[in-house]
CSV table of C-alpha atoms and ligand atoms in Angstrom, one decimal:
chain,number,residue,atom,x,y,z
G,42,MET,CA,28.1,-27.7,78.0
G,43,SER,CA,31.2,-28.8,76.2
G,44,LEU,CA,32.5,-26.7,73.4
G,45,VAL,CA,34.1,-29.7,71.8
G,46,ARG,CA,31.6,-31.2,69.3
G,47,GLN,CA,31.8,-34.9,68.6
G,48,PHE,CA,32.4,-36.2,65.1
G,49,GLY,CA,29.7,-38.6,63.8
G,50,PRO,CA,26.1,-38.5,62.9
G,51,VAL,CA,24.2,-35.2,63.5
G,52,ASP,CA,20.5,-34.6,63.6
G,53,ASP,CA,20.2,-30.9,64.5
G,54,GLY,CA,18.4,-29.8,61.4
G,55,ARG,CA,21.2,-27.5,60.3
G,56,ASP,CA,22.3,-26.9,56.7
G,57,CYS,CA,25.4,-28.5,55.3
G,58,GLU,CA,28.5,-26.4,56.0
G,59,HIS,CA,30.2,-27.0,52.7
G,60,PRO,CA,31.2,-23.6,51.3
G,61,SER,CA,29.5,-24.1,47.9
G,62,PRO,CA,27.1,-22.9,49.6
G,63,CYS,CA,24.9,-25.9,50.2
G,64,GLU,CA,21.4,-25.7,51.6
G,65,THR,CA,20.9,-29.5,52.1
G,66,GLN,CA,20.5,-30.7,55.7
G,67,ALA,CA,23.7,-32.0,57.3
G,68,VAL,CA,23.8,-35.6,58.4
G,69,ALA,CA,27.3,-36.0,59.8
G,70,ARG,CA,30.2,-34.0,61.4
G,71,VAL,CA,33.7,-34.8,60.1
G,72,PRO,CA,37.1,-33.4,60.8
G,73,ASN,CA,38.0,-30.4,58.6
G,74,PRO,CA,41.6,-30.9,57.4
G,75,VAL,CA,41.9,-27.2,56.4
G,76,GLU,CA,41.4,-25.9,59.9
G,77,ILE,CA,43.7,-27.3,62.5
G,78,ALA,CA,42.0,-28.5,65.7
G,79,SER,CA,38.7,-27.1,64.4
G,80,ALA,CA,35.3,-28.3,65.4
G,81,GLY,CA,35.0,-30.0,62.0
G,82,ARG,CA,32.3,-29.5,59.5
G,83,GLU,CA,28.7,-30.8,59.3
G,84,LEU,CA,28.0,-32.1,55.8
G,85,CYS,CA,25.1,-33.4,53.8
G,86,PRO,CA,25.1,-36.9,52.2
G,87,PHE,CA,26.7,-35.7,48.9
G,88,HIS,CA,29.4,-33.5,50.5
G,89,LEU,CA,30.1,-36.3,53.0
G,90,ALA,CA,30.8,-38.7,50.0
G,91,LEU,CA,32.9,-36.0,48.3
G,92,TRP,CA,34.8,-35.4,51.5
G,93,ALA,CA,35.8,-39.1,51.7
G,94,ASP,CA,36.5,-39.4,48.0
G,95,THR,CA,38.7,-36.3,47.9
G,96,ARG,CA,40.8,-37.5,50.8
G,97,GLY,CA,40.8,-41.1,49.7
G,98,ASP,CA,39.5,-41.8,53.2
G,99,GLU,CA,36.5,-44.2,53.5
G,100,GLU,CA,37.9,-45.6,56.8
G,101,THR,CA,37.1,-42.5,58.8
G,102,LEU,CA,33.5,-42.7,57.6
G,103,CYS,CA,33.4,-46.3,58.9
G,104,GLU,CA,35.1,-45.3,62.2
G,105,LEU,CA,32.6,-42.5,62.8
G,106,ASN,CA,29.7,-44.8,61.8
G,107,VAL,CA,28.5,-42.4,59.1
G,108,ASP,CA,29.5,-44.5,56.0
G,109,ASP,CA,25.9,-45.4,55.3
G,110,LEU,CA,24.9,-41.7,55.4
G,111,ALA,CA,27.2,-40.8,52.4
G,112,ALA,CA,25.3,-40.4,49.1
G,113,THR,CA,25.6,-43.2,46.6
G,114,ASP,CA,23.5,-41.6,43.9
G,115,ARG,CA,25.8,-38.6,43.1
G,116,TRP,CA,28.9,-38.2,40.8
G,117,LEU,CA,32.2,-37.5,42.5
G,118,GLN,CA,34.7,-37.5,39.6
G,119,LEU,CA,34.2,-36.3,36.0
G,120,ASP,CA,36.1,-39.3,34.4
G,121,THR,CA,33.5,-41.7,35.9
G,122,VAL,CA,30.7,-39.9,34.0
G,123,PRO,CA,29.9,-41.5,30.6
G,124,PRO,CA,31.3,-39.2,27.8
G,125,TYR,CA,28.0,-39.2,25.9
G,126,LEU,CA,24.3,-39.7,26.7
G,127,ASP,CA,21.9,-40.6,24.0
G,128,ARG,CA,18.5,-39.1,24.9
G,129,GLU,CA,16.9,-38.5,21.4
G,130,VAL,CA,19.9,-36.3,20.7
G,131,LEU,CA,23.5,-37.0,21.7
G,132,TYR,CA,24.6,-35.0,24.8
G,133,ARG,CA,28.3,-34.6,25.7
G,134,ARG,CA,29.3,-34.5,29.4
G,135,PHE,CA,30.9,-31.3,30.5
G,136,GLY,CA,30.8,-31.1,34.3
G,137,ILE,CA,29.7,-32.1,37.8
G,138,ASP,CA,28.1,-29.4,39.8
G,139,HIS,CA,28.0,-28.6,43.6
G,140,ARG,CA,25.2,-31.2,44.1
G,141,GLY,CA,27.0,-34.1,42.4
G,142,LEU,CA,24.8,-33.9,39.3
G,143,ALA,CA,26.5,-34.5,35.9
G,144,HIS,CA,25.8,-31.9,33.2
G,145,PHE,CA,25.6,-32.8,29.6
G,146,CYS,CA,25.2,-30.4,26.7
G,147,GLU,CA,23.8,-30.4,23.2
G,148,THR,CA,24.6,-27.3,21.1
G,149,GLY,CA,21.7,-26.0,19.0
G,150,ARG,CA,22.2,-26.2,15.3
G,151,GLY,CA,21.7,-22.8,13.7
G,152,PRO,CA,20.5,-19.5,15.1
G,153,ASP,CA,17.0,-20.7,15.8
G,154,GLU,CA,18.0,-23.6,18.1
G,155,ASP,CA,19.2,-22.9,21.6
G,156,ASP,CA,21.9,-24.9,23.5
G,157,ARG,CA,20.4,-27.5,25.8
G,158,VAL,CA,21.7,-28.9,29.0
G,159,ILE,CA,20.5,-31.8,31.1
G,160,THR,CA,21.5,-32.9,34.5
G,161,VAL,CA,21.5,-36.5,35.7
G,162,ASP,CA,22.4,-38.3,38.9
G,163,ARG,CA,24.7,-41.4,39.2
G,164,ARG,CA,21.8,-43.7,38.1
G,165,LEU,CA,21.6,-41.5,35.0
G,166,GLU,CA,18.1,-40.4,36.1
G,167,LEU,CA,17.2,-37.1,34.6
G,168,ASP,CA,17.2,-34.2,37.1
G,169,ARG,CA,16.2,-31.4,34.8
G,170,ALA,CA,16.6,-30.1,31.3
G,171,TYR,CA,17.1,-26.4,30.5
G,172,GLY,CA,18.8,-23.9,28.3
G,173,PRO,CA,21.5,-21.6,29.6
G,174,PRO,CA,20.5,-18.0,29.3
G,175,ALA,CA,20.9,-17.0,25.7
G,176,HIS,CA,22.7,-13.7,26.5
G,177,VAL,CA,25.6,-15.4,28.3
G,178,GLY,CA,25.7,-18.7,26.4
G,179,LEU,CA,27.1,-22.0,27.7
G,180,ASP,CA,30.6,-20.6,28.5
G,181,GLY,CA,29.2,-17.6,30.4
G,182,TRP,CA,26.8,-19.8,32.2
G,183,VAL,CA,29.5,-22.2,33.3
G,184,ASP,CA,31.4,-19.2,34.8
G,185,HIS,CA,28.2,-18.0,36.5
G,186,VAL,CA,27.7,-21.3,38.2
G,187,ASP,CA,31.4,-21.3,39.1
G,188,ARG,CA,31.1,-17.9,40.9
G,189,LYS,CA,27.8,-18.6,42.6
G,190,ARG,CA,28.1,-22.3,43.6
G,191,GLY,CA,31.2,-23.9,42.2
G,192,TRP,CA,31.8,-27.1,40.2
G,193,VAL,CA,33.3,-30.3,41.4
G,194,GLU,CA,34.9,-30.5,38.0
G,195,VAL,CA,34.3,-29.1,34.5
G,196,ASP,CA,35.6,-30.4,31.2
G,197,HIS,CA,36.6,-27.0,29.7
G,198,ASP,CA,37.7,-28.6,26.4
G,199,VAL,CA,34.1,-29.7,25.8
G,200,VAL,CA,32.7,-26.3,26.8
G,201,ASP,CA,35.2,-24.5,24.6
G,202,GLN,CA,34.5,-26.8,21.6
G,203,GLU,CA,30.7,-26.3,22.0
G,204,VAL,CA,31.2,-22.6,22.2
G,205,ASP,CA,33.5,-22.5,19.1
G,206,ARG,CA,30.9,-24.5,17.1
G,207,ASP,CA,28.4,-21.8,18.0
G,208,GLU,CA,30.4,-19.0,16.5
L,112,ZN,ZN1,26.2,-30.2,51.2
């Protein structure tokens, strides 16, 4: 058995090796530029798309025959997400999480109304709607996600403004 693993499509049922951590099944093995001469990294469709986008390298995906495995329904950069979403109320974009879902927030008006957050994919399809835990607020919740899973990108100006309005 060879210790050198080939880059390209994988179908071994293992989880994605992105350090977010990610529990989605891996679909392709690609070189890992951080580790010299490493065996590379097996990634899920979203992290494969992010890998190519971050490196500005779509060609390698094509060479490895894995370009059609990269996710097309996820967000990769915050500035491509619309600034606002009108869903009965106006939501402001504030981040893209470790799954490539965009988060939008709407701050509750007054003490009886909680902050609300929605997540959407690149087709703007709703993934879920929820309130950040009241005892940490939006700011604390953003930090919590950052520690546990990481963000692709957060608009801290929006989060800070929302938090200020709360006070
Ligand atoms: Zn992944």
